[in-house]
Short mmCIF file of C-alpha atoms in Angstrom, two decimals:
data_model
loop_
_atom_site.label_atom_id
_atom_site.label_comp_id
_atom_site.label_asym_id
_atom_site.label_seq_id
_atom_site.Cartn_x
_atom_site.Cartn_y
_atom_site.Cartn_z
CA UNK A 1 147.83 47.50 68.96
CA UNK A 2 148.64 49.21 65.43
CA UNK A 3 145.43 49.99 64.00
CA UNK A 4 145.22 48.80 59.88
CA UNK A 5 144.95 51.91 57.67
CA UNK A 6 143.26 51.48 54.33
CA UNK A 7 145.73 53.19 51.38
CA UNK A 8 144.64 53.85 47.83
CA UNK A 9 146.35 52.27 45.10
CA UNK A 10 148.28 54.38 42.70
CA UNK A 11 147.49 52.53 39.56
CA UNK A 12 150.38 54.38 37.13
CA UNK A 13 150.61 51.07 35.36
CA UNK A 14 147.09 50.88 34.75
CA UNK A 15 147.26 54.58 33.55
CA UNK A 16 150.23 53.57 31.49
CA UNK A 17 148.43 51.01 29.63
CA UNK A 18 145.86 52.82 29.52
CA UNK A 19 148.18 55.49 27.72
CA UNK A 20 149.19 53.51 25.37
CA UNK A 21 146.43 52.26 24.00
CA UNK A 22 145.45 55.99 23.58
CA UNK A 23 147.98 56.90 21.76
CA UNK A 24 147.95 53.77 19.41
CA UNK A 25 144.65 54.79 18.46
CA UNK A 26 145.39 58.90 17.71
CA UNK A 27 148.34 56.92 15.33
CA UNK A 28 146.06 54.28 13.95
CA UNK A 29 143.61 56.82 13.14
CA UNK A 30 146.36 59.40 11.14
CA UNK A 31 147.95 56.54 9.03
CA UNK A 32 144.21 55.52 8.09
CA UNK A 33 142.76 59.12 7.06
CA UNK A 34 146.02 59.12 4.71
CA UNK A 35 145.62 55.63 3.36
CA UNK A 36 141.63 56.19 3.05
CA UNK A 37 142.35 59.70 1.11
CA UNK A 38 146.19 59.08 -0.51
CA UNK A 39 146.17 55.21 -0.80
CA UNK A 40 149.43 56.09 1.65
CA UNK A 41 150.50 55.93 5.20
CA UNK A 42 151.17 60.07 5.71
CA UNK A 43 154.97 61.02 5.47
CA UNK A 44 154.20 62.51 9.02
CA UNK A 45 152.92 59.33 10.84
CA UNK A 46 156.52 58.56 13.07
CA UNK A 47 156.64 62.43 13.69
CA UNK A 48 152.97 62.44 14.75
CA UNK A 49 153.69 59.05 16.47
CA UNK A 50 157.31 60.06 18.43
CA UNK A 51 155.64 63.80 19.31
CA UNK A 52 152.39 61.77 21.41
CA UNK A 53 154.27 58.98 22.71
CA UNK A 54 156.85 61.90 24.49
CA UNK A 55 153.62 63.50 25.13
CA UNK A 56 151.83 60.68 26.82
CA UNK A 57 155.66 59.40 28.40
CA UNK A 58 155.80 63.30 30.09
CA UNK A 59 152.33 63.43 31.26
CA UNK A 60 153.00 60.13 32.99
CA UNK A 61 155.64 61.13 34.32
CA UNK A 62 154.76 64.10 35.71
CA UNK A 63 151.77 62.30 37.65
CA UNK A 64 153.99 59.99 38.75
CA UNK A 65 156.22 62.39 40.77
CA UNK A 66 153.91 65.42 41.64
CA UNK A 67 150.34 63.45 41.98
CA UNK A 68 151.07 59.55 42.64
CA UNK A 69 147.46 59.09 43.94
CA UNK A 70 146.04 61.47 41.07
CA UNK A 71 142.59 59.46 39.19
CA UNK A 72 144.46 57.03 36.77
CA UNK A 73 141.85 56.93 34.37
CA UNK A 74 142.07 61.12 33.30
CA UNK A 75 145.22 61.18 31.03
CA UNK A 76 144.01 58.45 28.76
CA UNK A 77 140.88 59.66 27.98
CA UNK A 78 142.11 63.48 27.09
CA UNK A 79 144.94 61.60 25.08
CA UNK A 80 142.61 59.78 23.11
CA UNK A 81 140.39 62.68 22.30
CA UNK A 82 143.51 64.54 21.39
CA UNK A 83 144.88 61.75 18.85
CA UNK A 84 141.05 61.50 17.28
CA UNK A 85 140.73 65.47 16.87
CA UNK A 86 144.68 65.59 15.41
CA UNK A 87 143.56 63.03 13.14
CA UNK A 88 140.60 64.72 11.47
CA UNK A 89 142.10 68.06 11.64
CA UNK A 90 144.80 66.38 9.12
CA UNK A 91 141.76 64.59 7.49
CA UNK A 92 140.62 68.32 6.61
CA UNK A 93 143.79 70.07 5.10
CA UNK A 94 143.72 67.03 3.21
CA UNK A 95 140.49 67.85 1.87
CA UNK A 96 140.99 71.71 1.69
CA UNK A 97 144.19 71.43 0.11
CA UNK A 98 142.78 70.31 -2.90
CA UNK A 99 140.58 72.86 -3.02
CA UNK A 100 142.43 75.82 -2.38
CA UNK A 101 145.65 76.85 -3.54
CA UNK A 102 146.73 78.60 -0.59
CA UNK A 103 145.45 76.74 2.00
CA UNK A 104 147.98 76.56 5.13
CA UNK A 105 147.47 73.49 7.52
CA UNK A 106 146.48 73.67 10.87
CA UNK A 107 147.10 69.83 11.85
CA UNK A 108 151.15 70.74 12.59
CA UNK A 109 149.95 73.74 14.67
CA UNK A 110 147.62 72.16 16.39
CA UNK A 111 150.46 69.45 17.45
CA UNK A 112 152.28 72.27 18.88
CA UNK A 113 149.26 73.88 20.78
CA UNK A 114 148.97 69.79 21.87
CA UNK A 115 152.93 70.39 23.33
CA UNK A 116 152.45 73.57 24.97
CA UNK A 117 149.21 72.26 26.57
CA UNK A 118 151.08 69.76 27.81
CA UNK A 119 153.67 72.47 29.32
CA UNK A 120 150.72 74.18 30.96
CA UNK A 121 149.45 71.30 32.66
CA UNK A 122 152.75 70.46 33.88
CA UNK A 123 153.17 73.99 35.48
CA UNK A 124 149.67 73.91 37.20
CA UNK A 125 150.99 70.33 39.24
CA UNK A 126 154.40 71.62 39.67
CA UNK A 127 153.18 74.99 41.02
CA UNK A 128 149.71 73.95 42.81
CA UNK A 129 150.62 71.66 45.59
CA UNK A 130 147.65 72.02 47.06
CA UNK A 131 144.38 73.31 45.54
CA UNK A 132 143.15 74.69 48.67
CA UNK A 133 145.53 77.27 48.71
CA UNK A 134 143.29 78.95 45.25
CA UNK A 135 140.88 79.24 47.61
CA UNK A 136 142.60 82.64 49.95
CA UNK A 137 142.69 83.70 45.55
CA UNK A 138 139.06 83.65 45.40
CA UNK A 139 138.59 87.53 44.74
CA UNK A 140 141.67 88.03 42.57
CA UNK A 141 140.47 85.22 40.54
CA UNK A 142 137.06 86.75 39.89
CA UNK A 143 138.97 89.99 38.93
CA UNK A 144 141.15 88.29 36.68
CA UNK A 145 138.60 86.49 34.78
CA UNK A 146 136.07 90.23 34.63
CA UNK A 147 139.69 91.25 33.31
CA UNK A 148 140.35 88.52 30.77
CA UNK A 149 136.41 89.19 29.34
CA UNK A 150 137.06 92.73 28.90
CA UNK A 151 140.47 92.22 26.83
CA UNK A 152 138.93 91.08 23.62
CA UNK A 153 136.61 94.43 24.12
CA UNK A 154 139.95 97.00 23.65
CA UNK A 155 140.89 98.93 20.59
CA UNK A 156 143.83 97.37 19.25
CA UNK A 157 144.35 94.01 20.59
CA UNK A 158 140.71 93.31 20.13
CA UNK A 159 139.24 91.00 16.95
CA UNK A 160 135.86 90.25 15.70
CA UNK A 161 135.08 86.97 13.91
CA UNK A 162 132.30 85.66 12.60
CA UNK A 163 130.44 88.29 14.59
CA UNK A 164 132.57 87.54 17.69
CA UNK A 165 134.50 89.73 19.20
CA UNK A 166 136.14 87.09 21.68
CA UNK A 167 139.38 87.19 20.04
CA UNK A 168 143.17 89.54 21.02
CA UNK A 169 145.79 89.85 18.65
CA UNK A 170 149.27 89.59 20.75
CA UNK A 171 151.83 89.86 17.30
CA UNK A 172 151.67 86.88 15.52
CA UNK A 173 149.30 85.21 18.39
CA UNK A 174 145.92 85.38 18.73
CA UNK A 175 144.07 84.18 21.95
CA UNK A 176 141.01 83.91 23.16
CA UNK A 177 141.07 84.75 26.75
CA UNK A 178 137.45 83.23 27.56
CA UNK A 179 138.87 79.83 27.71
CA UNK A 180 141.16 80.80 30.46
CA UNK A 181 138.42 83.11 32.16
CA UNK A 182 136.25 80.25 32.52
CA UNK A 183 138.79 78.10 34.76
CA UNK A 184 139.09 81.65 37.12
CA UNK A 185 135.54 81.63 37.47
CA UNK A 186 135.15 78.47 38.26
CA UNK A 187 138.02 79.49 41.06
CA UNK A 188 135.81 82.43 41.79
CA UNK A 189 132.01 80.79 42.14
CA UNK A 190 134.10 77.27 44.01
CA UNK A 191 135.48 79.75 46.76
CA UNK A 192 132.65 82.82 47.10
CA UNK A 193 130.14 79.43 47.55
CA UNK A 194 132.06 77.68 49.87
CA UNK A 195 132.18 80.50 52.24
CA UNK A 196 128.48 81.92 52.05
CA UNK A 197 126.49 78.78 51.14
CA UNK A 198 125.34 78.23 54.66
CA UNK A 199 123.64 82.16 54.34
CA UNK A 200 122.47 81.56 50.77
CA UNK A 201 121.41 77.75 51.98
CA UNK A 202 118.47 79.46 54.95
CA UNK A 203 115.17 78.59 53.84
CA UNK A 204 112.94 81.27 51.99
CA UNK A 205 109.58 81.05 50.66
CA UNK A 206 107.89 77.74 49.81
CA UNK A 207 105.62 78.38 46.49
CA UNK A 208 104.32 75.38 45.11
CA UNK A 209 106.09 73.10 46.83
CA UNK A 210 109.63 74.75 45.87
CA UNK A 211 112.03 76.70 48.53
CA UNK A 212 112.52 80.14 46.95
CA UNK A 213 115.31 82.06 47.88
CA UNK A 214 114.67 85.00 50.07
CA UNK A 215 115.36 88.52 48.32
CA UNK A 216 117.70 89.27 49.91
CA UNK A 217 119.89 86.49 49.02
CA UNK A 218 119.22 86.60 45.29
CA UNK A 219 122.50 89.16 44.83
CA UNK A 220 125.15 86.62 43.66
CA UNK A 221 123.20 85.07 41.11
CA UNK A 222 121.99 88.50 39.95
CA UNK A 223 125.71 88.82 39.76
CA UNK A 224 125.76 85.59 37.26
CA UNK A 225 123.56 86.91 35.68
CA UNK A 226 124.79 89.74 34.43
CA UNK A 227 127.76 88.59 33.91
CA UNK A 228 126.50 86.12 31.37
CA UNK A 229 124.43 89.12 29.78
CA UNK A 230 127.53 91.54 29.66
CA UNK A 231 129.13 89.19 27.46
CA UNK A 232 125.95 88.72 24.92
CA UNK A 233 125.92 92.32 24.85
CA UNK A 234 129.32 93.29 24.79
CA UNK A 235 130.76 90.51 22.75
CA UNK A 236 128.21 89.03 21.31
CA UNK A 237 128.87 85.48 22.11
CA UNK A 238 126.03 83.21 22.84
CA UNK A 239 127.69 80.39 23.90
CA UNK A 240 130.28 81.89 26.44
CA UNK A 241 126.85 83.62 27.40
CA UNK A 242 125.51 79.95 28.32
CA UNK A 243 128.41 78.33 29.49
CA UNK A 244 128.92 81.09 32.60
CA UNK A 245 125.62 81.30 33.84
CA UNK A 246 125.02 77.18 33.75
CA UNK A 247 127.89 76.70 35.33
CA UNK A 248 127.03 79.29 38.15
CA UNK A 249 124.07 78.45 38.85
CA UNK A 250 124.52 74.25 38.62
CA UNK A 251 127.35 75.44 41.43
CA UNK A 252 124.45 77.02 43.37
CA UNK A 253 122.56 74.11 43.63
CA UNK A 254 125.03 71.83 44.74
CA UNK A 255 126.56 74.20 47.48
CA UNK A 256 122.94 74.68 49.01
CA UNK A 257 120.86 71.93 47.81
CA UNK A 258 118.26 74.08 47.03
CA UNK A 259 115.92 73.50 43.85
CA UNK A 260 114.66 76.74 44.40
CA UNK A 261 118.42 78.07 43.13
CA UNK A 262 117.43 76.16 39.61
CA UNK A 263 113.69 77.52 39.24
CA UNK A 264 115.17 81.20 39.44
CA UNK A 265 118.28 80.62 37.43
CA UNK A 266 115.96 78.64 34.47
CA UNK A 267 113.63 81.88 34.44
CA UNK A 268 116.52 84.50 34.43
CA UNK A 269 118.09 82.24 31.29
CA UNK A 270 114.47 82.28 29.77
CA UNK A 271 114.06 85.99 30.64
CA UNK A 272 117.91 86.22 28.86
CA UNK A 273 116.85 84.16 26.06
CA UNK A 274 114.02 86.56 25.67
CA UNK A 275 116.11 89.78 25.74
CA UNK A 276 118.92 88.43 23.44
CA UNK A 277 116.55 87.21 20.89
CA UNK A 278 114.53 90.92 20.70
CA UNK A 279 117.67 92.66 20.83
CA UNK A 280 120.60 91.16 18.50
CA UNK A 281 119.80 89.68 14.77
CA UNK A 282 122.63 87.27 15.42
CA UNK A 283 120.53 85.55 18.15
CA UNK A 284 117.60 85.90 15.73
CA UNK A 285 119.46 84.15 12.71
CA UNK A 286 120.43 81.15 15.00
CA UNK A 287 116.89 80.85 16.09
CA UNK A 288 115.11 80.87 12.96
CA UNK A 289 118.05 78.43 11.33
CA UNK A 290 117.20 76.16 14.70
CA UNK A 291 113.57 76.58 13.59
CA UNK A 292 114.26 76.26 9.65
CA UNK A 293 117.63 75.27 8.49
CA UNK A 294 116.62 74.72 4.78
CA UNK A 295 114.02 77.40 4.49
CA UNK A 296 116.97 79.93 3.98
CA UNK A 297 119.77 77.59 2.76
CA UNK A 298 122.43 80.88 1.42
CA UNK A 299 121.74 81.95 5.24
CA UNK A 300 122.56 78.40 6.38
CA UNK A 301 124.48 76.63 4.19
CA UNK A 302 126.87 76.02 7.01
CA UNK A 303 124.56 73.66 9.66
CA UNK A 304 122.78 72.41 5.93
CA UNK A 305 126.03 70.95 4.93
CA UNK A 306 126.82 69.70 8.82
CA UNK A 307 123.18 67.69 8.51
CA UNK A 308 124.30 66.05 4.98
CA UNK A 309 127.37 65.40 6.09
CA UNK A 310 125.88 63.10 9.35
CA UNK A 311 123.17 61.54 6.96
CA UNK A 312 126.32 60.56 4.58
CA UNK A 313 127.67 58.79 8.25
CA UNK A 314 124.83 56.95 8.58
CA UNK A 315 125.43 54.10 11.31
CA UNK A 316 128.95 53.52 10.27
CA UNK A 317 130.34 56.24 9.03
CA UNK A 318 132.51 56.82 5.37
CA UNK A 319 135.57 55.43 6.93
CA UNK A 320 138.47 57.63 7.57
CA UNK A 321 139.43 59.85 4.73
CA UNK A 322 136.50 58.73 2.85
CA UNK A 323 133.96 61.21 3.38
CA UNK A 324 133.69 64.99 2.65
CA UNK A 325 133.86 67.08 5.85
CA UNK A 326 135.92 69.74 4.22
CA UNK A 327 133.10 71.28 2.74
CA UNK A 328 131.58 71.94 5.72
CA UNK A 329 132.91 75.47 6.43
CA UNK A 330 134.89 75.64 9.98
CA UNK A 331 134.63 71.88 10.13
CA UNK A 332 137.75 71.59 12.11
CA UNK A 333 136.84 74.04 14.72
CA UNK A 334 132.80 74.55 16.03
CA UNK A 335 131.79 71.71 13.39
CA UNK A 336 134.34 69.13 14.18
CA UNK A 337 131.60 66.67 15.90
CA UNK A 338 129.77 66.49 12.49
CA UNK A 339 133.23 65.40 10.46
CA UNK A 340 133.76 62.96 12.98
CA UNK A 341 130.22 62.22 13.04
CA UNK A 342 130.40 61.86 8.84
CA UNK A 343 133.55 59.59 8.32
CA UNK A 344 133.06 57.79 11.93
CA UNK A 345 129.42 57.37 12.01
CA UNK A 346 126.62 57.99 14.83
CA UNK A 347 128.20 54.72 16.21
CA UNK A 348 131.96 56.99 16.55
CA UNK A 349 129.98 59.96 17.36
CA UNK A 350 128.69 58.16 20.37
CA UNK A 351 131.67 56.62 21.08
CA UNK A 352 133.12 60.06 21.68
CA UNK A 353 130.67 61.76 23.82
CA UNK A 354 130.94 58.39 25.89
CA UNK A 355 134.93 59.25 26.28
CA UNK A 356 133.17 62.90 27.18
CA UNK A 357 130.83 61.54 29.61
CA UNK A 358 133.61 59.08 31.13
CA UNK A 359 135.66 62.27 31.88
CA UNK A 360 132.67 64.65 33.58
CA UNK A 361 131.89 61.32 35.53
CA UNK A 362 135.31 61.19 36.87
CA UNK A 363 135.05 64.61 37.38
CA UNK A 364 132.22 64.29 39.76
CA UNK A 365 133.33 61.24 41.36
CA UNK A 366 136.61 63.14 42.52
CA UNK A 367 133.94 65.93 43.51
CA UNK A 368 131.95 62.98 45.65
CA UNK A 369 135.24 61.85 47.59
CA UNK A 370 136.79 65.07 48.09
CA UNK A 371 136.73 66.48 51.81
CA UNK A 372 137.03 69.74 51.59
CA UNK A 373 134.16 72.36 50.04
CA UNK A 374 136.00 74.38 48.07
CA UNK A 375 137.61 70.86 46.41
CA UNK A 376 134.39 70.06 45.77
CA UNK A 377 132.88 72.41 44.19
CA UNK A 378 135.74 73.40 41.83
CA UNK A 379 135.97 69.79 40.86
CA UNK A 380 132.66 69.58 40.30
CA UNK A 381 132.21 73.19 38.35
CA UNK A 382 135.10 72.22 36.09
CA UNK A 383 133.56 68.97 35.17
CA UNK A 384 129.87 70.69 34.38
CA UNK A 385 131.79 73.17 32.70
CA UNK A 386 132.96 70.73 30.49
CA UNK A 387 129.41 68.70 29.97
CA UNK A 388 127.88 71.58 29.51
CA UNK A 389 130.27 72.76 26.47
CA UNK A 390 129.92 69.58 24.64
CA UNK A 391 126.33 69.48 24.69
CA UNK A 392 125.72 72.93 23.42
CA UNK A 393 128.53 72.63 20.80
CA UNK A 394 127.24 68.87 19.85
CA UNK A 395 123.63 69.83 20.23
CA UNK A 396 123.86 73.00 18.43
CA UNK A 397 125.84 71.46 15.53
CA UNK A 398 123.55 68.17 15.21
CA UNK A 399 120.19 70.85 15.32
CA UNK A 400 118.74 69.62 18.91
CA UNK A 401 119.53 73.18 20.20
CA UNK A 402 120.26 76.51 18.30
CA UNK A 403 123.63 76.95 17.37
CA UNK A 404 126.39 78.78 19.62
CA UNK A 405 129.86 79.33 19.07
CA UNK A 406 131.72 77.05 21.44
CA UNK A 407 134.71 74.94 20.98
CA UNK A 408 135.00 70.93 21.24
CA UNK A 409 137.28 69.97 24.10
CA UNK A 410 140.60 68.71 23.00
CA UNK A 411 138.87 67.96 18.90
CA UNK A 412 139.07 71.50 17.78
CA UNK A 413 141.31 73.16 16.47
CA UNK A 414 142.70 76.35 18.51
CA UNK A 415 145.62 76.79 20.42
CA UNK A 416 143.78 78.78 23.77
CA UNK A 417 141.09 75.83 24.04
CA UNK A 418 143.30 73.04 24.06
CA UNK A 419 146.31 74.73 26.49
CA UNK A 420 143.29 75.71 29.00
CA UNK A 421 141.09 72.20 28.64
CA UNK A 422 145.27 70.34 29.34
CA UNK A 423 145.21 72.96 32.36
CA UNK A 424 141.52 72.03 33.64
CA UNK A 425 142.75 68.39 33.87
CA UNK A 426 145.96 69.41 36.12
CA UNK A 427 143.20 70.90 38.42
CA UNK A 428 141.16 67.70 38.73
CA UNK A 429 143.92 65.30 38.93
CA UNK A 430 145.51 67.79 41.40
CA UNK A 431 142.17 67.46 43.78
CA UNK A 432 142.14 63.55 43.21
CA UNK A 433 145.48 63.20 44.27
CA UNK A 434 145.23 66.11 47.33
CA UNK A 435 141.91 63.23 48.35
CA UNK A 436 143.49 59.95 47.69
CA UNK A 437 146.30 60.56 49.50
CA UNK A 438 146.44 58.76 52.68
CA UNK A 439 146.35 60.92 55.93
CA UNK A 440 149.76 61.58 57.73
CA UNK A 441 149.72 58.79 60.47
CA UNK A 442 148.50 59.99 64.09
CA UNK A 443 150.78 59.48 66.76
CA UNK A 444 149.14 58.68 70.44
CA UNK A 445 150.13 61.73 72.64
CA UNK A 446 151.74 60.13 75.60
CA UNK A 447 151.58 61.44 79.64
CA UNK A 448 155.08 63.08 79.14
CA UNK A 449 153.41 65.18 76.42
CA UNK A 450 150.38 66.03 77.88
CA UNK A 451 148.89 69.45 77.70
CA UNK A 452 151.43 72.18 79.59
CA UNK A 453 150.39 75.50 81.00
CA UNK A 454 152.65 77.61 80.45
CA UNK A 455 152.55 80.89 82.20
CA UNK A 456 154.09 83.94 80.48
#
């Protein structure tokens, strides 16, 4: 008797429509920021249109013939944060190009950042077949990322901004090599978990009803630690600071299951916190504007003009091309939530970290179903990775936290952000696929084909 096997659907056409109506809204919203600021559809819309309908059309594609069981729900969402984040980046060289004479816009490079992003998550599902093969790369992963940290740190390719020195100057490129050190890490913590979290997982010391780690074990997130550290002290960046040890030790937890992993990992960030604050006046600016935006407002006339802007919002927002995010300073990069936040309202603020929170929950469901622990774990370390860098750039830019120097997911402008956040989603659709794909079929062994010994 053949025995019924239960087989995933594919849903590409769902993921199709889905497209579409994701890139019909990145269009809809261009041709409204120009007729809310010109009283004109832009002379760019059918480029802008054409370029994210091959985009979308590629994508599709792609999935189609290298991941036919990939999550069908992924592509959409990224597209429509892409369109939104095009849109207001075009929203704000309107805006500063009235201002300033010589103001260049980004929009058109971003759309080209969009393209090669698009290239880079094509080679990640051509070339990784199978993401348990990154897992025998464990080691050279962590090298490569302790490598890509240290590059912005070198005389000569090396660039501080804004106090940040995060930044290499390749000729007329500049990258920022954290964004891509953050997917090797997440590589790194996936596969040195997966093989030691039954060692790091032995009961310790029970203190107040918690399991504490034994001693002994606390060495890798020492490690994380000072990773996270190094790079406050070395490169001064709070929020890559953040980012690496959260994501560690969230990664911690869920390979052991031990709450005692998030009791010493919340005292070594407090003990961090402590030591950053006492010994950088960077980390001491941020906290006193945290405490007291308007008590220095020269200081902090940057997160003063983000509040205004969101109280202009209001529920509804300005409308697109109404409002005046321009002169907000960086409001296309670190400040992008409160332009959208301004013209779209808290109710299109919201509706954008829902999109967010649709794409981490994905994220973890592909984590829940996946069989293997390495699959697992990366899938669910990118998709913290990516919660946890909305909420510090969205909380530090709205005042619930102090104020780091992270980029929005696919909304920001920068080329490095956007190529590595296209490359993160060829990861997780590549595990979805590598777990909804039906098993090979198991043929009965018959008596001819029994067991032989075979004597040498």
């Amino acid at each position: 008797m053949t025995e019924t096997t239960w087989v995933p659907r594919k849903r590409r056409g769902a993921e199709l429509v889905l497209t579409v109506m994701a890139v019909s809204l990145g269009v809809f919203a261009y041709c409204a920021v120009g007729l809310g600021a010109e009283g004109r559809v832009p002379a760019g819309a059918v480029g802008l249109a054409v370029t994210l309908v091959v985009v979308a059309i590629a994508a599709n594609v792609l999935i189609r013939r290298f991941a036919p069981y990939a999550d069908p729900v992924l592509l959409p969402l990224v597209l429509c944060l892409n369109g939104l984040g095009l849109a207001m980046i075009y929203r704000i060289d309107l805006g500063l190009s009235e201002r300033r004479d010589n103001w260049t816009a980004l929009a058109p490079s971003q759309l080209i950042w969009t393209g090669l992003g698009v290239v880079a998550f094509a080679v990640v599902l051509v070339v990784v077949r199978d993401h348990r093969r990154l897992q025998t790369l464990t080691y050279s992963f962590g090298l490569a990322a302790v490598i890509l940290l240290v590059l912005p740190l070198l005389p000569g390719i090396g660039q501080n901004i804004r106090g940040a020195r995060i930044w290499i100057n390749l000729g007329p490129f500049s990258f920022q090599p954290g964004e891509a050190a953050k997917i090797c890490l997440a590589i790194f913590f996936a596969g040195y978990l997966a093989e030691k979290r039954e060692a790091l997982a032995l009961a310790g010391r029970r203190v107040l009803g918690v399991d504490l780690p034994r001693a002994r074990d606390l060495g890798p997130i020492m490690i994380g630690w000072l990773v996270s550290i190094g790079i406050l002290v070395l490169q001064r960046d709070l929020g890559s600071s953040l980012l690496f040890f959260g994501l560690f030790v969230v990664l911690l937890f869920i390979a052991t299951e031990r709450a005692g992993w998030i009791v010493v990992g919340g005292a070594l960030f407090g003990l961090g916190t402590w030591f950053g604050y006492l010994q950088f006046s960077h980390v001491q600016r941020r906290f006193e504007a945290w405490q007291d935006p308007f008590g220095d407002p020269d200081q902090n006339g940057q997160i003063i003009n983000a509040l205004y802007g969101l109280a202009h919002g209001g529920l509804l927002g300005r409308g697109w091309g109404q409002g005046s995010p321009e002169l907000t300073p960086i409001g296309y990069s670190d400040f992008i939530a409160t332009s959208l936040g301004e013209e779209l309202g808290l109710t299109g603020l919201m509706a954008i970290l829902v999109i967010y929170g649709l794409i981490v929950e994905r994220g973890l469901r592909i984590a829940l179903t996946c069989r293997d622990a390495f699959g697992k774990l990366l899938a669910a370390g990118l998709a913290i990775s990516m919660a946890i860098q909305v909420f510090v750039v969205v909380g530090g830019v709205t005042h619930l936290i102090p104020l780091t120097g992270l980029t929005t997911p696919f909304l920001s402008q920068g080329g490095s952000s956007i190529v590595m956040n296209w490359a993160i989603i060829a990861i997780l659709l590549r595990i979805s696929d590598q777990t909804r794909r039906p098993a090979p079929p198991v043929e009965a062994v018959t008596e001819d084909e029994a067991t032989q010994v075979v004597k040498l």
